[in-house]
PDB file of C-alpha atoms in Angstrom:
ATOM      1  CA  MET A   1      94.544  73.534 129.058  1.00  0.00           C
ATOM      2  CA  SER A   2      95.318  73.350 125.260  1.00  0.00           C
ATOM      3  CA  PHE A   3      92.884  73.862 123.073  1.00  0.00           C
ATOM      4  CA  SER A   4      92.443  69.888 122.658  1.00  0.00           C
ATOM      5  CA  THR A   5      92.160  68.928 125.355  1.00  0.00           C
ATOM      6  CA  ARG A   6      89.389  71.804 126.741  1.00  0.00           C
ATOM      7  CA  HIS A   7      86.349  69.261 126.994  1.00  0.00           C
ATOM      8  CA  LEU A   8      88.031  68.134 129.723  1.00  0.00           C
ATOM      9  CA  ASP A   9      87.777  71.487 131.934  1.00  0.00           C
ATOM     10  CA  ARG A  10      83.851  70.210 132.705  1.00  0.00           C
ATOM     11  CA  ALA A  11      83.352  72.363 135.365  1.00  0.00           C
ATOM     12  CA  ARG A  12      84.241  75.062 132.656  1.00  0.00           C
ATOM     13  CA  ALA A  13      82.561  73.461 129.519  1.00  0.00           C
ATOM     14  CA  GLU A  14      79.320  73.417 131.390  1.00  0.00           C
ATOM     15  CA  SER A  15      79.946  77.369 132.992  1.00  0.00           C
ATOM     16  CA  PHE A  16      77.823  79.110 130.083  1.00  0.00           C
ATOM     17  CA  GLY A  17      74.094  78.922 131.376  1.00  0.00           C
ATOM     18  CA  ALA A  18      75.182  81.149 134.484  1.00  0.00           C
ATOM     19  CA  ALA A  19      75.365  83.570 131.465  1.00  0.00           C
ATOM     20  CA  ALA A  20      72.808  83.236 128.597  1.00  0.00           C
ATOM     21  CA  GLU A  21      71.194  85.640 128.377  1.00  0.00           C
ATOM     22  CA  ASP A  22      74.631  88.763 128.840  1.00  0.00           C
ATOM     23  CA  TYR A  23      76.049  85.044 126.034  1.00  0.00           C
ATOM     24  CA  ASP A  24      72.936  85.754 124.078  1.00  0.00           C
ATOM     25  CA  ARG A  25      72.934  89.688 124.845  1.00  0.00           C
ATOM     26  CA  TYR A  26      76.720  90.436 123.719  1.00  0.00           C
ATOM     27  CA  ARG A  27      78.318  87.756 121.973  1.00  0.00           C
ATOM     28  CA  PRO A  28      77.771  89.024 118.039  1.00  0.00           C
ATOM     29  CA  THR A  29      75.607  87.183 115.325  1.00  0.00           C
ATOM     30  CA  TYR A  30      77.536  84.627 112.642  1.00  0.00           C
ATOM     31  CA  PRO A  31      78.325  85.978 109.576  1.00  0.00           C
ATOM     32  CA  ALA A  32      75.615  85.726 107.029  1.00  0.00           C
ATOM     33  CA  ASP A  33      77.909  84.466 104.276  1.00  0.00           C
ATOM     34  CA  LEU A  34      78.340  81.599 106.835  1.00  0.00           C
ATOM     35  CA  MET A  35      75.025  81.140 107.419  1.00  0.00           C
ATOM     36  CA  ASP A  36      74.701  81.555 103.827  1.00  0.00           C
ATOM     37  CA  ASP A  37      77.334  79.424 102.730  1.00  0.00           C
ATOM     38  CA  LEU A  38      75.737  76.402 105.002  1.00  0.00           C
ATOM     39  CA  ALA A  39      72.360  76.895 103.717  1.00  0.00           C
ATOM     40  CA  ARG A  40      73.823  75.990 100.216  1.00  0.00           C
ATOM     41  CA  LEU A  41      74.912  72.474 100.957  1.00  0.00           C
ATOM     42  CA  ARG A  42      71.274  72.229 100.937  1.00  0.00           C
ATOM     43  CA  ALA A  43      71.270  71.165 103.637  1.00  0.00           C
ATOM     44  CA  SER A  44      67.603  69.155 105.055  1.00  0.00           C
ATOM     45  CA  GLU A  45      67.839  68.014 108.257  1.00  0.00           C
ATOM     46  CA  VAL A  46      70.888  70.012 110.987  1.00  0.00           C
ATOM     47  CA  LEU A  47      71.947  69.381 113.810  1.00  0.00           C
ATOM     48  CA  ASP A  48      73.792  71.781 115.654  1.00  0.00           C
ATOM     49  CA  VAL A  49      75.897  70.650 118.763  1.00  0.00           C
ATOM     50  CA  GLY A  50      75.961  72.588 121.853  1.00  0.00           C
ATOM     51  CA  CYS A  51      73.964  75.658 120.479  1.00  0.00           C
ATOM     52  CA  GLY A  52      73.666  77.736 123.060  1.00  0.00           C
ATOM     53  CA  THR A  53      71.084  79.937 123.220  1.00  0.00           C
ATOM     54  CA  GLY A  54      70.704  79.543 118.692  1.00  0.00           C
ATOM     55  CA  LYS A  55      72.361  82.436 117.207  1.00  0.00           C
ATOM     56  CA  ALA A  56      74.223  79.588 114.825  1.00  0.00           C
ATOM     57  CA  ALA A  57      70.460  77.437 115.413  1.00  0.00           C
ATOM     58  CA  ALA A  58      67.929  80.677 114.287  1.00  0.00           C
ATOM     59  CA  ALA A  59      70.380  82.202 111.526  1.00  0.00           C
ATOM     60  CA  LEU A  60      70.106  78.391 109.296  1.00  0.00           C
ATOM     61  CA  SER A  61      66.377  78.730 110.409  1.00  0.00           C
ATOM     62  CA  ALA A  62      65.721  81.384 108.912  1.00  0.00           C
ATOM     63  CA  ARG A  63      67.553  80.216 105.542  1.00  0.00           C
ATOM     64  CA  GLY A  64      64.287  77.345 105.413  1.00  0.00           C
ATOM     65  CA  LEU A  65      66.792  74.621 107.233  1.00  0.00           C
ATOM     66  CA  SER A  66      64.360  72.919 109.880  1.00  0.00           C
ATOM     67  CA  VAL A  67      67.655  72.782 112.641  1.00  0.00           C
ATOM     68  CA  PHE A  68      68.053  70.220 116.406  1.00  0.00           C
ATOM     69  CA  GLY A  69      69.672  71.016 118.494  1.00  0.00           C
ATOM     70  CA  ILE A  70      71.770  69.875 121.625  1.00  0.00           C
ATOM     71  CA  GLU A  71      72.947  72.110 125.051  1.00  0.00           C
ATOM     72  CA  PRO A  72      74.069  71.064 127.978  1.00  0.00           C
ATOM     73  CA  ASP A  73      72.664  73.675 130.393  1.00  0.00           C
ATOM     74  CA  HIS A  74      69.220  74.541 130.313  1.00  0.00           C
ATOM     75  CA  ARG A  75      69.677  77.766 131.234  1.00  0.00           C
ATOM     76  CA  MET A  76      71.056  77.889 127.587  1.00  0.00           C
ATOM     77  CA  ALA A  77      68.928  76.043 126.382  1.00  0.00           C
ATOM     78  CA  GLN A  78      65.885  77.832 127.375  1.00  0.00           C
ATOM     79  CA  VAL A  79      67.010  81.139 125.633  1.00  0.00           C
ATOM     80  CA  ALA A  80      67.182  79.052 122.567  1.00  0.00           C
ATOM     81  CA  ARG A  81      63.772  77.290 122.488  1.00  0.00           C
ATOM     82  CA  ARG A  82      62.355  80.799 123.064  1.00  0.00           C
ATOM     83  CA  ARG A  83      64.037  81.746 119.378  1.00  0.00           C
ATOM     84  CA  GLY A  84      61.867  78.844 118.309  1.00  0.00           C
ATOM     85  CA  ILE A  85      64.059  76.021 118.212  1.00  0.00           C
ATOM     86  CA  LYS A  86      64.100  72.103 119.336  1.00  0.00           C
ATOM     87  CA  VAL A  87      66.827  72.344 122.114  1.00  0.00           C
ATOM     88  CA  GLU A  88      67.520  68.146 123.959  1.00  0.00           C
ATOM     89  CA  THR A  89      69.181  69.005 126.977  1.00  0.00           C
ATOM     90  CA  THR A  90      72.442  66.524 127.306  1.00  0.00           C
ATOM     91  CA  THR A  91      76.112  66.243 125.961  1.00  0.00           C
ATOM     92  CA  PHE A  92      76.273  65.150 122.171  1.00  0.00           C
ATOM     93  CA  GLU A  93      78.148  61.877 123.987  1.00  0.00           C
ATOM     94  CA  THR A  94      75.374  61.089 125.943  1.00  0.00           C
ATOM     95  CA  TRP A  95      72.647  62.139 123.147  1.00  0.00           C
ATOM     96  CA  ASN A  96      70.408  59.393 122.439  1.00  0.00           C
ATOM     97  CA  PRO A  97      69.566  60.386 118.010  1.00  0.00           C
ATOM     98  CA  ARG A  98      66.652  57.537 118.665  1.00  0.00           C
ATOM     99  CA  GLY A  99      68.095  56.129 114.670  1.00  0.00           C
ATOM    100  CA  ARG A 100      67.435  60.214 113.939  1.00  0.00           C
ATOM    101  CA  ARG A 101      70.344  60.863 110.652  1.00  0.00           C
ATOM    102  CA  PHE A 102      71.432  64.239 110.062  1.00  0.00           C
ATOM    103  CA  ASP A 103      72.400  66.154 106.046  1.00  0.00           C
ATOM    104  CA  LEU A 104      74.706  68.303 107.697  1.00  0.00           C
ATOM    105  CA  LEU A 105      75.796  68.847 111.178  1.00  0.00           C
ATOM    106  CA  VAL A 106      77.546  72.835 112.442  1.00  0.00           C
ATOM    107  CA  SER A 107      79.137  73.286 116.147  1.00  0.00           C
ATOM    108  CA  ALA A 108      79.300  76.742 116.948  1.00  0.00           C
ATOM    109  CA  ASP A 109      81.861  77.855 119.713  1.00  0.00           C
ATOM    110  CA  ALA A 110      80.955  74.930 121.047  1.00  0.00           C
ATOM    111  CA  TRP A 111      83.357  71.776 119.400  1.00  0.00           C
ATOM    112  CA  HIS A 112      86.244  72.063 121.383  1.00  0.00           C
ATOM    113  CA  TRP A 113      84.400  70.836 124.593  1.00  0.00           C
ATOM    114  CA  VAL A 114      83.247  67.568 122.890  1.00  0.00           C
ATOM    115  CA  ASN A 115      85.340  64.052 123.516  1.00  0.00           C
ATOM    116  CA  PRO A 116      87.276  63.956 119.958  1.00  0.00           C
ATOM    117  CA  ALA A 117      87.900  60.582 119.932  1.00  0.00           C
ATOM    118  CA  GLU A 118      83.289  60.270 121.304  1.00  0.00           C
ATOM    119  CA  GLY A 119      82.485  63.451 119.316  1.00  0.00           C
ATOM    120  CA  ALA A 120      83.821  62.185 115.665  1.00  0.00           C
ATOM    121  CA  GLY A 121      82.618  58.948 116.221  1.00  0.00           C
ATOM    122  CA  LYS A 122      78.845  60.008 116.546  1.00  0.00           C
ATOM    123  CA  ALA A 123      78.830  62.436 114.251  1.00  0.00           C
ATOM    124  CA  ALA A 124      79.903  59.539 111.523  1.00  0.00           C
ATOM    125  CA  ARG A 125      76.932  57.463 113.004  1.00  0.00           C
ATOM    126  CA  VAL A 126      73.980  60.929 113.118  1.00  0.00           C
ATOM    127  CA  LEU A 127      75.077  62.125 109.163  1.00  0.00           C
ATOM    128  CA  VAL A 128      74.494  60.390 105.951  1.00  0.00           C
ATOM    129  CA  PRO A 129      77.028  59.758 103.454  1.00  0.00           C
ATOM    130  CA  GLY A 130      77.612  62.626 101.709  1.00  0.00           C
ATOM    131  CA  GLY A 131      77.040  64.972 105.289  1.00  0.00           C
ATOM    132  CA  HIS A 132      78.501  67.579 106.048  1.00  0.00           C
ATOM    133  CA  ILE A 133      80.019  68.438 109.519  1.00  0.00           C
ATOM    134  CA  ALA A 134      81.095  72.581 109.919  1.00  0.00           C
ATOM    135  CA  ARG A 135      82.164  73.748 113.097  1.00  0.00           C
ATOM    136  CA  PHE A 136      84.013  77.616 112.948  1.00  0.00           C
ATOM    137  CA  TRP A 137      85.098  79.674 116.064  1.00  0.00           C
ATOM    138  CA  SER A 138      85.102  83.647 116.411  1.00  0.00           C
ATOM    139  CA  PHE A 139      87.879  85.694 117.447  1.00  0.00           C
ATOM    140  CA  HIS A 140      88.187  89.791 118.760  1.00  0.00           C
ATOM    141  CA  VAL A 141      91.497  90.497 118.953  1.00  0.00           C
ATOM    142  CA  LEU A 142      92.040  94.639 119.732  1.00  0.00           C
ATOM    143  CA  ASP A 143      93.686  96.877 117.157  1.00  0.00           C
ATOM    144  CA  GLY A 144      96.546  99.135 118.457  1.00  0.00           C
ATOM    145  CA  PRO A 145      98.507  98.682 121.900  1.00  0.00           C
ATOM    146  CA  ILE A 146      95.547  99.519 123.896  1.00  0.00           C
ATOM    147  CA  LEU A 147      96.435  95.758 124.320  1.00  0.00           C
ATOM    148  CA  GLU A 148      99.825  96.509 126.205  1.00  0.00           C
ATOM    149  CA  ASP A 149      98.166  97.909 128.775  1.00  0.00           C
ATOM    150  CA  LEU A 150      95.540  95.669 128.700  1.00  0.00           C
ATOM    151  CA  GLY A 151      98.638  93.215 129.295  1.00  0.00           C
ATOM    152  CA  ARG A 152      99.354  94.814 132.229  1.00  0.00           C
ATOM    153  CA  ILE A 153      96.362  94.937 133.602  1.00  0.00           C
ATOM    154  CA  TYR A 154      95.384  91.014 134.039  1.00  0.00           C
ATOM    155  CA  ALA A 155      99.360  90.717 135.026  1.00  0.00           C
ATOM    156  CA  GLU A 156      98.807  92.618 138.197  1.00  0.00           C
ATOM    157  CA  HIS A 157      94.089  92.430 138.625  1.00  0.00           C
ATOM    158  CA  ALA A 158      93.897  88.260 137.345  1.00  0.00           C
ATOM    159  CA  PRO A 159      97.021  87.029 135.626  1.00  0.00           C
ATOM    160  CA  GLY A 160      95.413  83.532 135.444  1.00  0.00           C
ATOM    161  CA  VAL A 161      93.669  84.848 132.862  1.00  0.00           C
ATOM    162  CA  GLU A 162      93.525  84.710 129.375  1.00  0.00           C
ATOM    163  CA  VAL A 163      93.474  88.495 128.326  1.00  0.00           C
ATOM    164  CA  GLY A 164      90.015  89.707 126.493  1.00  0.00           C
ATOM    165  CA  GLY A 165      90.857  90.718 122.676  1.00  0.00           C
ATOM    166  CA  ALA A 166      94.580  88.997 122.534  1.00  0.00           C
ATOM    167  CA  ARG A 167      96.267  88.011 118.931  1.00  0.00           C
ATOM    168  CA  GLN A 168      94.818  85.242 118.160  1.00  0.00           C
ATOM    169  CA  LYS A 169      96.934  82.198 116.527  1.00  0.00           C
ATOM    170  CA  SER A 170      97.043  82.283 113.046  1.00  0.00           C
ATOM    171  CA  THR A 171      94.757  79.292 111.272  1.00  0.00           C
ATOM    172  CA  ALA A 172      96.695  79.483 107.873  1.00  0.00           C
ATOM    173  CA  GLY A 173      97.691  75.554 107.896  1.00  0.00           C
ATOM    174  CA  VAL A 174      95.352  74.073 110.587  1.00  0.00           C
ATOM    175  CA  ARG A 175      94.511  70.611 109.555  1.00  0.00           C
ATOM    176  CA  ASP A 176      91.232  69.406 110.605  1.00  0.00           C
ATOM    177  CA  PRO A 177      91.704  66.579 112.505  1.00  0.00           C
ATOM    178  CA  LEU A 178      88.729  64.498 111.070  1.00  0.00           C
ATOM    179  CA  SER A 179      90.274  64.592 108.420  1.00  0.00           C
ATOM    180  CA  ALA A 180      93.011  61.684 110.110  1.00  0.00           C
ATOM    181  CA  GLY A 181      90.276  58.838 110.755  1.00  0.00           C
ATOM    182  CA  ASP A 182      88.625  57.011 107.521  1.00  0.00           C
ATOM    183  CA  ASP A 183      85.307  58.518 107.992  1.00  0.00           C
ATOM    184  CA  PHE A 184      84.832  61.985 106.640  1.00  0.00           C
ATOM    185  CA  VAL A 185      87.703  63.790 104.278  1.00  0.00           C
ATOM    186  CA  SER A 186      88.009  67.861 104.892  1.00  0.00           C
ATOM    187  CA  VAL A 187      86.498  70.221 102.010  1.00  0.00           C
ATOM    188  CA  ALA A 188      87.495  73.849 102.868  1.00  0.00           C
ATOM    189  CA  GLN A 189      88.920  75.794 105.532  1.00  0.00           C
ATOM    190  CA  ARG A 190      87.568  79.975 105.493  1.00  0.00           C
ATOM    191  CA  GLU A 191      87.476  82.817 107.555  1.00  0.00           C
ATOM    192  CA  TYR A 192      85.461  85.380 107.048  1.00  0.00           C
ATOM    193  CA  ARG A 193      86.456  88.763 108.854  1.00  0.00           C
ATOM    194  CA  TRP A 194      84.537  91.764 110.189  1.00  0.00           C
ATOM    195  CA  SER A 195      85.134  94.442 113.017  1.00  0.00           C
ATOM    196  CA  LEU A 196      82.711  95.821 116.180  1.00  0.00           C
ATOM    197  CA  THR A 197      83.496  98.930 117.295  1.00  0.00           C
ATOM    198  CA  LEU A 198      82.518  98.783 120.937  1.00  0.00           C
ATOM    199  CA  ASN A 199      81.725 100.836 123.451  1.00  0.00           C
ATOM    200  CA  GLY A 200      83.062 100.222 128.008  1.00  0.00           C
ATOM    201  CA  ASP A 201      80.177  97.911 128.824  1.00  0.00           C
ATOM    202  CA  GLU A 202      79.633  96.322 125.773  1.00  0.00           C
ATOM    203  CA  TRP A 203      83.367  94.816 125.419  1.00  0.00           C
ATOM    204  CA  ILE A 204      83.447  94.318 129.131  1.00  0.00           C
ATOM    205  CA  GLY A 205      79.413  92.301 128.534  1.00  0.00           C
ATOM    206  CA  LEU A 206      81.650  90.525 125.875  1.00  0.00           C
ATOM    207  CA  ILE A 207      84.067  89.210 128.323  1.00  0.00           C
ATOM    208  CA  SER A 208      81.811  88.474 130.897  1.00  0.00           C
ATOM    209  CA  THR A 209      80.879  85.486 128.386  1.00  0.00           C
ATOM    210  CA  PHE A 210      83.927  84.132 128.330  1.00  0.00           C
ATOM    211  CA  SER A 211      84.098  81.145 130.609  1.00  0.00           C
ATOM    212  CA  ASP A 212      87.724  82.447 131.987  1.00  0.00           C
ATOM    213  CA  HIS A 213      86.322  85.467 133.024  1.00  0.00           C
ATOM    214  CA  HIS A 214      82.497  84.050 134.578  1.00  0.00           C
ATOM    215  CA  ARG A 215      84.842  81.458 136.880  1.00  0.00           C
ATOM    216  CA  MET A 216      86.114  84.525 138.257  1.00  0.00           C
ATOM    217  CA  ASP A 217      85.647  85.046 141.795  1.00  0.00           C
ATOM    218  CA  PRO A 218      82.974  88.292 141.052  1.00  0.00           C
ATOM    219  CA  GLN A 219      85.151  90.522 143.995  1.00  0.00           C
ATOM    220  CA  SER A 220      88.421  89.799 141.680  1.00  0.00           C
ATOM    221  CA  ARG A 221      86.498  89.830 138.093  1.00  0.00           C
ATOM    222  CA  SER A 222      83.994  93.882 139.444  1.00  0.00           C
ATOM    223  CA  VAL A 223      87.593  95.464 139.585  1.00  0.00           C
ATOM    224  CA  LEU A 224      89.447  93.549 136.437  1.00  0.00           C
ATOM    225  CA  PHE A 225      86.311  95.340 135.219  1.00  0.00           C
ATOM    226  CA  ALA A 226      86.091  98.159 136.764  1.00  0.00           C
ATOM    227  CA  LYS A 227      89.821  99.370 135.282  1.00  0.00           C
ATOM    228  CA  ILE A 228      89.072  98.256 131.164  1.00  0.00           C
ATOM    229  CA  ARG A 229      86.661  99.721 131.678  1.00  0.00           C
ATOM    230  CA  GLY A 230      88.467 103.061 133.133  1.00  0.00           C
ATOM    231  CA  LEU A 231      91.677 102.444 130.374  1.00  0.00           C
ATOM    232  CA  ILE A 232      88.671 102.297 127.789  1.00  0.00           C
ATOM    233  CA  ASP A 233      87.155 105.519 128.931  1.00  0.00           C
ATOM    234  CA  GLY A 234      90.152 107.097 128.928  1.00  0.00           C
ATOM    235  CA  ARG A 235      91.035 106.029 125.264  1.00  0.00           C
ATOM    236  CA  GLY A 236      88.346 107.920 124.070  1.00  0.00           C
ATOM    237  CA  GLY A 237      85.879 105.521 125.193  1.00  0.00           C
ATOM    238  CA  THR A 238      84.932 102.745 122.099  1.00  0.00           C
ATOM    239  CA  VAL A 239      87.469 100.036 121.250  1.00  0.00           C
ATOM    240  CA  ARG A 240      87.268  98.593 117.915  1.00  0.00           C
ATOM    241  CA  THR A 241      88.166  95.298 117.044  1.00  0.00           C
ATOM    242  CA  THR A 242      89.218  93.324 113.958  1.00  0.00           C
ATOM    243  CA  SER A 243      86.590  90.030 114.342  1.00  0.00           C
ATOM    244  CA  GLY A 244      86.129  86.610 112.352  1.00  0.00           C
ATOM    245  CA  THR A 245      84.891  83.536 111.788  1.00  0.00           C
ATOM    246  CA  PHE A 246      87.636  79.850 111.574  1.00  0.00           C
ATOM    247  CA  LEU A 247      85.395  77.452 109.534  1.00  0.00           C
ATOM    248  CA  GLN A 248      85.939  73.679 109.340  1.00  0.00           C
ATOM    249  CA  LEU A 249      83.858  72.051 106.387  1.00  0.00           C
ATOM    250  CA  ALA A 250      84.012  68.190 106.339  1.00  0.00           C
ATOM    251  CA  ARG A 251      81.799  65.734 104.492  1.00  0.00           C
ATOM    252  CA  ARG A 252      80.671  62.096 105.767  1.00  0.00           C
ATOM    253  CA  VAL A 253      82.000  59.707 103.175  1.00  0.00           C
TER     254      VAL A 253
END
């Protein structure tokens, strides 16, 4: 299933709650530079669509913004509430804003789970004119020849699962789909880069939060993770990633 139609797989979209605590523990926080850039938009009211465990919402709240979250899974929402984030448990498509309007809508690693046609229209309705919508996604690419060995492990033990740490497609020249309509104009597309050094348990903890991994049969997943851990241990005990977050920012006209 392509990225643009992934919202149709509702079982996958709503599966993250089964790993809510691991998601909160192992998913990295978002880049401070990204959060600072969003805070500079001077939004007084922020809507976080698919807020998950509240990582982005908490970072924006710490910068003085008032953030309200929408999250379809009650287990993820519960973790966000522990951070002090106000969350309504629902999907964006079915959420009733009750006349509320926002200056900024953010969606961190979640907008691809929203129906694109319904999501664009609803975003336009809940944003004030001149408000912004920021959608961003993180990626983690493993450095070096370890990817070849991982590819063989996945081919043997998880042939239908995307290799964790595989190289990402370039975001250069990617067109913001919201700019195709009449309600939004693209403002910026940026990448924020960093790197991670993780031991075997930390890497497995991270990939265990990926939906195709945590939906595997438990026995098959256990075998896959054991093979990956053995590979990492045999290569010095750590892996290094080239990581980043890709931002698409548009303004409500």
